[in-house]
GROMACS .gro file of C-alpha atoms in nm:
model
  290
    1MET     CA    1   1.017  -0.822  -2.664
    2THR     CA    2   0.914  -0.925  -2.288
    3GLU     CA    3   1.099  -1.204  -2.158
    4ARG     CA    4   1.019  -1.438  -1.883
    5GLY     CA    5   1.284  -1.279  -1.666
    6ASP     CA    6   1.158  -0.964  -1.669
    7LEU     CA    7   0.843  -1.078  -1.484
    8ASP     CA    8   0.889  -0.957  -1.102
    9LEU     CA    9   0.832  -1.269  -0.951
   10VAL     CA   10   0.813  -1.313  -0.546
   11ILE     CA   11   0.734  -1.647  -0.400
   12VAL     CA   12   0.643  -1.625  -0.019
   13THR     CA   13   0.642  -1.950   0.199
   14GLY     CA   14   0.759  -1.999   0.544
   15VAL     CA   15   0.610  -2.143   0.877
   16SER     CA   16   0.234  -2.128   0.963
   17GLY     CA   17   0.192  -1.813   1.201
   18GLY     CA   18   0.509  -1.662   1.089
   19GLY     CA   19   0.355  -1.383   0.894
   20ARG     CA   20   0.281  -1.497   0.552
   21SER     CA   21  -0.050  -1.315   0.511
   22THR     CA   22   0.129  -0.988   0.626
   23VAL     CA   23   0.393  -1.032   0.385
   24ALA     CA   24   0.108  -1.085   0.103
   25ARG     CA   25  -0.071  -0.758   0.210
   26ALA     CA   26   0.281  -0.572   0.217
   27LEU     CA   27   0.361  -0.661  -0.134
   28GLU     CA   28  -0.008  -0.554  -0.225
   29ASN     CA   29   0.065  -0.215  -0.106
   30VAL     CA   30   0.349  -0.187  -0.321
   31GLY     CA   31   0.206  -0.287  -0.650
   32TYR     CA   32   0.229  -0.660  -0.633
   33TYR     CA   33  -0.053  -0.881  -0.795
   34VAL     CA   34  -0.074  -1.153  -0.531
   35VAL     CA   35  -0.212  -1.480  -0.518
   36ASP     CA   36  -0.250  -1.623  -0.180
   37ASN     CA   37  -0.260  -1.982  -0.032
   38LEU     CA   38  -0.144  -2.133  -0.371
   39PRO     CA   39  -0.076  -2.510  -0.387
   40GLN     CA   40   0.284  -2.591  -0.490
   41THR     CA   41   0.172  -2.788  -0.779
   42MET     CA   42   0.039  -2.405  -0.929
   43LEU     CA   43   0.361  -2.239  -0.902
   44VAL     CA   44   0.464  -2.297  -1.274
   45PRO     CA   45   0.138  -2.260  -1.438
   46MET     CA   46   0.071  -1.943  -1.241
   47ALA     CA   47   0.394  -1.795  -1.317
   48GLU     CA   48   0.308  -1.872  -1.701
   49LEU     CA   49  -0.012  -1.700  -1.647
   50ALA     CA   50   0.121  -1.400  -1.516
   51PHE     CA   51   0.365  -1.358  -1.780
   52GLU     CA   52   0.108  -1.397  -2.050
   53ALA     CA   53  -0.107  -1.110  -1.857
   54GLY     CA   54   0.161  -0.880  -1.932
   55GLU     CA   55   0.200  -0.525  -1.760
   56PRO     CA   56  -0.113  -0.597  -1.522
   57ALA     CA   57   0.074  -0.880  -1.371
   58ARG     CA   58   0.458  -0.758  -1.422
   59ARG     CA   59   0.511  -0.789  -1.023
   60THR     CA   60   0.358  -1.089  -0.906
   61GLY     CA   61   0.397  -1.234  -0.552
   62MET     CA   62   0.254  -1.625  -0.493
   63VAL     CA   63   0.222  -1.719  -0.150
   64LEU     CA   64   0.231  -2.085  -0.109
   65ASP     CA   65  -0.003  -2.313   0.076
   66VAL     CA   66   0.196  -2.542   0.293
   67ARG     CA   67  -0.103  -2.737   0.409
   68SER     CA   68  -0.132  -2.895   0.096
   69ARG     CA   69   0.074  -3.240   0.105
   70ALA     CA   70   0.164  -3.168  -0.248
   71PHE     CA   71   0.412  -2.897  -0.127
   72SER     CA   72   0.609  -3.153   0.095
   73THR     CA   73   0.919  -3.214  -0.096
   74ASP     CA   74   1.004  -3.035  -0.378
   75LEU     CA   75   1.007  -2.656  -0.360
   76THR     CA   76   1.350  -2.633  -0.476
   77GLY     CA   77   1.265  -2.837  -0.792
   78ALA     CA   78   0.971  -2.601  -0.859
   79VAL     CA   79   1.203  -2.289  -0.834
   80ARG     CA   80   1.464  -2.463  -1.056
   81ASP     CA   81   1.200  -2.544  -1.327
   82LEU     CA   82   1.082  -2.205  -1.323
   83ARG     CA   83   1.473  -2.059  -1.371
   84GLU     CA   84   1.493  -2.319  -1.635
   85ARG     CA   85   1.197  -2.168  -1.830
   86GLY     CA   86   1.379  -1.840  -1.770
   87PHE     CA   87   1.175  -1.692  -1.496
   88ARG     CA   88   1.425  -1.547  -1.202
   89PRO     CA   89   1.194  -1.578  -0.904
   90LYS     CA   90   1.285  -1.464  -0.564
   91VAL     CA   91   1.201  -1.674  -0.251
   92VAL     CA   92   1.120  -1.521   0.083
   93PHE     CA   93   1.102  -1.754   0.381
   94VAL     CA   94   0.939  -1.625   0.699
   95ASP     CA   95   1.023  -1.793   1.005
   96ALA     CA   96   0.991  -1.739   1.390
   97ASP     CA   97   1.070  -1.929   1.720
   98PRO     CA   98   0.856  -2.243   1.811
   99ASP     CA   99   0.777  -2.048   2.141
  100VAL     CA  100   0.662  -1.738   1.954
  101LEU     CA  101   0.437  -1.949   1.735
  102VAL     CA  102   0.295  -2.129   2.037
  103ARG     CA  103   0.205  -1.814   2.172
  104ARG     CA  104   0.054  -1.673   1.841
  105PHE     CA  105  -0.135  -1.994   1.786
  106GLU     CA  106  -0.294  -1.988   2.142
  107SER     CA  107  -0.368  -1.628   2.118
  108VAL     CA  108  -0.595  -1.662   1.821
  109ARG     CA  109  -0.706  -2.016   1.948
  110ARG     CA  110  -0.642  -2.177   1.639
  111SER     CA  111  -0.496  -2.517   1.584
  112HIS     CA  112  -0.194  -2.585   1.370
  113PRO     CA  113  -0.260  -2.711   1.005
  114LEU     CA  114  -0.042  -2.986   1.085
  115GLN     CA  115  -0.120  -3.065   1.452
  116GLY     CA  116  -0.382  -3.311   1.365
  117THR     CA  117  -0.451  -3.529   1.704
  118GLY     CA  118  -0.114  -3.440   1.854
  119ARG     CA  119  -0.019  -3.139   2.045
  120LEU     CA  120   0.034  -2.766   1.906
  121SER     CA  121   0.421  -2.812   1.926
  122ASP     CA  122   0.418  -3.167   1.726
  123GLY     CA  123   0.239  -2.957   1.417
  124ILE     CA  124   0.502  -2.660   1.457
  125GLU     CA  125   0.793  -2.926   1.445
  126ALA     CA  126   0.638  -3.143   1.168
  127GLU     CA  127   0.618  -2.859   0.952
  128ARG     CA  128   0.962  -2.704   1.003
  129LEU     CA  129   1.099  -3.043   0.914
  130LEU     CA  130   0.877  -3.036   0.600
  131LEU     CA  131   1.026  -2.683   0.516
  132ALA     CA  132   1.371  -2.734   0.616
  133GLU     CA  133   1.499  -2.752   0.225
  134ALA     CA  134   1.282  -2.437   0.143
  135ARG     CA  135   1.431  -2.248   0.430
  136GLU     CA  136   1.778  -2.332   0.335
  137HIS     CA  137   1.748  -2.225  -0.044
  138ALA     CA  138   1.553  -1.911   0.016
  139ASP     CA  139   1.684  -1.582  -0.104
  140VAL     CA  140   1.542  -1.373   0.179
  141LEU     CA  141   1.494  -1.513   0.545
  142ILE     CA  142   1.291  -1.283   0.764
  143ASP     CA  143   1.273  -1.384   1.130
  144THR     CA  144   0.944  -1.233   1.263
  145SER     CA  145   1.011  -1.371   1.635
  146HIS     CA  146   1.032  -1.003   1.764
  147LEU     CA  147   0.876  -0.799   1.464
  148ASN     CA  148   0.509  -0.641   1.514
  149VAL     CA  149   0.292  -0.613   1.178
  150ASN     CA  150   0.366  -0.289   1.115
  151GLN     CA  151   0.750  -0.353   1.145
  152LEU     CA  152   0.718  -0.674   0.940
  153ARG     CA  153   0.549  -0.483   0.665
  154ALA     CA  154   0.816  -0.213   0.681
  155ARG     CA  155   1.081  -0.488   0.622
  156VAL     CA  156   0.880  -0.640   0.333
  157GLU     CA  157   0.827  -0.289   0.158
  158GLU     CA  158   1.204  -0.176   0.242
  159LEU     CA  159   1.303  -0.497   0.037
  160PHE     CA  160   1.056  -0.461  -0.250
  161ALA     CA  161   0.913  -0.119  -0.295
  162ALA     CA  162   1.043   0.138  -0.543
  163PRO     CA  163   1.153   0.442  -0.330
  164GLU     CA  164   0.812   0.628  -0.493
  165GLU     CA  165   0.607   0.353  -0.386
  166ARG     CA  166   0.711   0.358  -0.006
  167GLN     CA  167   0.610   0.733  -0.004
  168LEU     CA  168   0.259   0.845   0.126
  169ARG     CA  169   0.043   0.974  -0.149
  170VAL     CA  170  -0.141   1.307  -0.054
  171THR     CA  171  -0.477   1.394  -0.263
  172VAL     CA  172  -0.581   1.747  -0.193
  173LEU     CA  173  -0.922   1.754  -0.286
  174SER     CA  174  -1.178   2.036  -0.326
  175PHE     CA  175  -1.539   2.016  -0.246
  176GLY     CA  176  -1.844   2.210  -0.188
  177PHE     CA  177  -2.019   2.162   0.139
  178LYS     CA  178  -2.366   2.196  -0.021
  179TYR     CA  179  -2.290   1.875  -0.198
  180GLY     CA  180  -2.196   1.691   0.126
  181LEU     CA  181  -1.856   1.587   0.315
  182PRO     CA  182  -1.625   1.371   0.097
  183VAL     CA  183  -1.665   1.031   0.288
  184ASP     CA  184  -1.292   0.930   0.220
  185ALA     CA  185  -1.153   1.259   0.375
  186ASP     CA  186  -0.872   1.222   0.632
  187PHE     CA  187  -0.871   1.581   0.724
  188VAL     CA  188  -1.139   1.839   0.624
  189LEU     CA  189  -1.035   2.203   0.594
  190ASP     CA  190  -1.293   2.490   0.576
  191ALA     CA  191  -1.224   2.777   0.343
  192ARG     CA  192  -1.560   2.967   0.376
  193PHE     CA  193  -1.386   3.221   0.601
  194LEU     CA  194  -1.261   3.372   0.295
  195PRO     CA  195  -1.458   3.612   0.076
  196ASN     CA  196  -1.649   3.445  -0.161
  197PRO     CA  197  -1.515   3.520  -0.516
  198PHE     CA  198  -1.905   3.420  -0.651
  199TRP     CA  199  -2.013   3.787  -0.556
  200VAL     CA  200  -1.738   3.958  -0.775
  201PRO     CA  201  -1.892   3.992  -1.118
  202GLU     CA  202  -1.635   3.944  -1.319
  203LEU     CA  203  -1.471   3.622  -1.132
  204ARG     CA  204  -1.823   3.449  -1.107
  205GLU     CA  205  -1.813   3.262  -1.425
  206ARG     CA  206  -1.424   3.142  -1.347
  207ASN     CA  207  -1.295   2.893  -1.099
  208GLY     CA  208  -1.032   2.875  -0.858
  209ARG     CA  209  -0.777   2.735  -1.130
  210ASP     CA  210  -0.774   3.053  -1.319
  211GLU     CA  211  -0.524   3.290  -1.217
  212PRO     CA  212  -0.750   3.601  -1.128
  213VAL     CA  213  -0.966   3.409  -0.888
  214SER     CA  214  -0.640   3.214  -0.716
  215ASP     CA  215  -0.498   3.565  -0.706
  216TYR     CA  216  -0.831   3.691  -0.533
  217VAL     CA  217  -0.840   3.397  -0.281
  218LEU     CA  218  -0.490   3.390  -0.179
  219GLY     CA  219  -0.454   3.744  -0.146
  220GLN     CA  220  -0.706   3.763   0.091
  221PRO     CA  221  -0.633   3.829   0.488
  222GLY     CA  222  -0.567   3.488   0.653
  223ALA     CA  223  -0.514   3.287   0.331
  224GLU     CA  224  -0.124   3.286   0.353
  225ASP     CA  225  -0.148   3.188   0.725
  226PHE     CA  226  -0.434   2.909   0.649
  227VAL     CA  227  -0.257   2.753   0.381
  228ALA     CA  228   0.104   2.762   0.523
  229GLY     CA  229   0.001   2.639   0.880
  230TYR     CA  230  -0.185   2.341   0.709
  231ALA     CA  231   0.107   2.276   0.499
  232ARG     CA  232   0.324   2.237   0.824
  233LEU     CA  233   0.071   2.051   1.001
  234LEU     CA  234   0.044   1.794   0.693
  235ALA     CA  235   0.414   1.776   0.648
  236GLY     CA  236   0.487   1.677   1.006
  237THR     CA  237   0.191   1.418   1.038
  238VAL     CA  238   0.342   1.243   0.712
  239PRO     CA  239   0.615   1.044   0.858
  240GLY     CA  240   0.417   0.888   1.122
  241PHE     CA  241   0.133   0.790   0.881
  242GLU     CA  242   0.404   0.608   0.644
  243ARG     CA  243   0.551   0.421   0.994
  244GLU     CA  244   0.182   0.312   1.075
  245GLY     CA  245   0.143   0.180   0.686
  246LYS     CA  246  -0.054   0.446   0.544
  247ARG     CA  247  -0.019   0.508   0.153
  248TYR     CA  248  -0.303   0.715   0.084
  249LEU     CA  249  -0.418   1.054   0.255
  250THR     CA  250  -0.704   1.247   0.148
  251VAL     CA  251  -0.717   1.620   0.259
  252ALA     CA  252  -1.055   1.752   0.166
  253VAL     CA  253  -1.109   2.168   0.129
  254GLY     CA  254  -1.425   2.300   0.114
  255CYS     CA  255  -1.627   2.600   0.039
  256THR     CA  256  -1.973   2.652  -0.051
  257GLY     CA  257  -2.013   2.538  -0.419
  258GLY     CA  258  -1.674   2.360  -0.455
  259LYS     CA  259  -1.567   2.601  -0.751
  260HIS     CA  260  -1.365   2.915  -0.633
  261ARG     CA  261  -1.223   2.906  -0.278
  262SER     CA  262  -1.162   2.542  -0.243
  263VAL     CA  263  -0.993   2.491  -0.593
  264ALA     CA  264  -0.766   2.771  -0.528
  265ILE     CA  265  -0.666   2.651  -0.183
  266SER     CA  266  -0.636   2.279  -0.295
  267GLU     CA  267  -0.419   2.363  -0.595
  268GLU     CA  268  -0.180   2.616  -0.384
  269LEU     CA  269  -0.180   2.359  -0.068
  270ALA     CA  270  -0.076   2.054  -0.324
  271GLN     CA  271   0.210   2.293  -0.453
  272ARG     CA  272   0.328   2.371  -0.118
  273LEU     CA  273   0.343   1.999  -0.011
  274ARG     CA  274   0.529   1.896  -0.324
  275GLY     CA  275   0.754   2.179  -0.238
  276ALA     CA  276   0.823   1.995   0.107
  277GLY     CA  277   0.910   1.689  -0.116
  278LEU     CA  278   0.593   1.528  -0.054
  279SER     CA  279   0.386   1.325  -0.312
  280ALA     CA  280   0.098   1.535  -0.376
  281HIS     CA  281  -0.161   1.627  -0.636
  282ALA     CA  282  -0.509   1.830  -0.626
  283GLN     CA  283  -0.836   1.700  -0.737
  284HIS     CA  284  -1.181   1.874  -0.769
  285ARG     CA  285  -1.490   1.671  -0.686
  286ASP     CA  286  -1.757   1.940  -0.773
  287LEU     CA  287  -1.572   2.174  -0.998
  288GLY     CA  288  -1.833   2.222  -1.318
  289ARG     CA  289  -2.104   2.058  -1.098
  290GLU     CA  290  -2.291   2.386  -1.054
   0.00000   0.00000   0.00000
């Protein structure tokens, strides 16, 4: 039977301008259901709702809205209440140096939520005092003073992502040019330079997943160089895409109808990428459409 302690619950708080929204997006990237701008008074009810939801909310992140005065005094009490109910929350506090926060607010021309009629620095100091106890009792403190958005995202994923969730996932998608280009393609490969099995009577009714068709396509001059070259190219770009925060890559391989050449090449390319240690699978958009 599932218990409250099985819920992977992350509570994100910290100073305004510190990067809470970036942390929230990073948690979403690694599979958390994230509730943003949550008043502290809703912390326990939201945790109970997540527990009752079961698997869809098994990993839940809650980003607290410090602009609510209800937040002001007792985050530690609310976290203690959660633990007494059997939850095991992890509290993440994002912070940054006051001069860095000033520059961030000035760059986007926003006032601080606790500034009122005073100066920007007054609002920053008031919030820092308000959050002092929460900062002291946080499980994870992230100082974002010298982190850009990508570095902060990578730090959160390092802390909370399962190893397989940090890895870029590659979809090798076969398609037929006569049906149009896939709109979500990051790379488009054209396999129409290879002879078309459609014109081989015994292969016409088969498709690129069938061994005779695959052998025919991959045995053609240039096919091996085509697949091997693109496998090396894609494997070389993956680390950069991962550093930039991309989690899904679509490589579209096209032929005339999306039945023979593109299917065989897609299956082989996905297999080569898996052999290189990447998370890759083949999909076939237009197979069976003719």
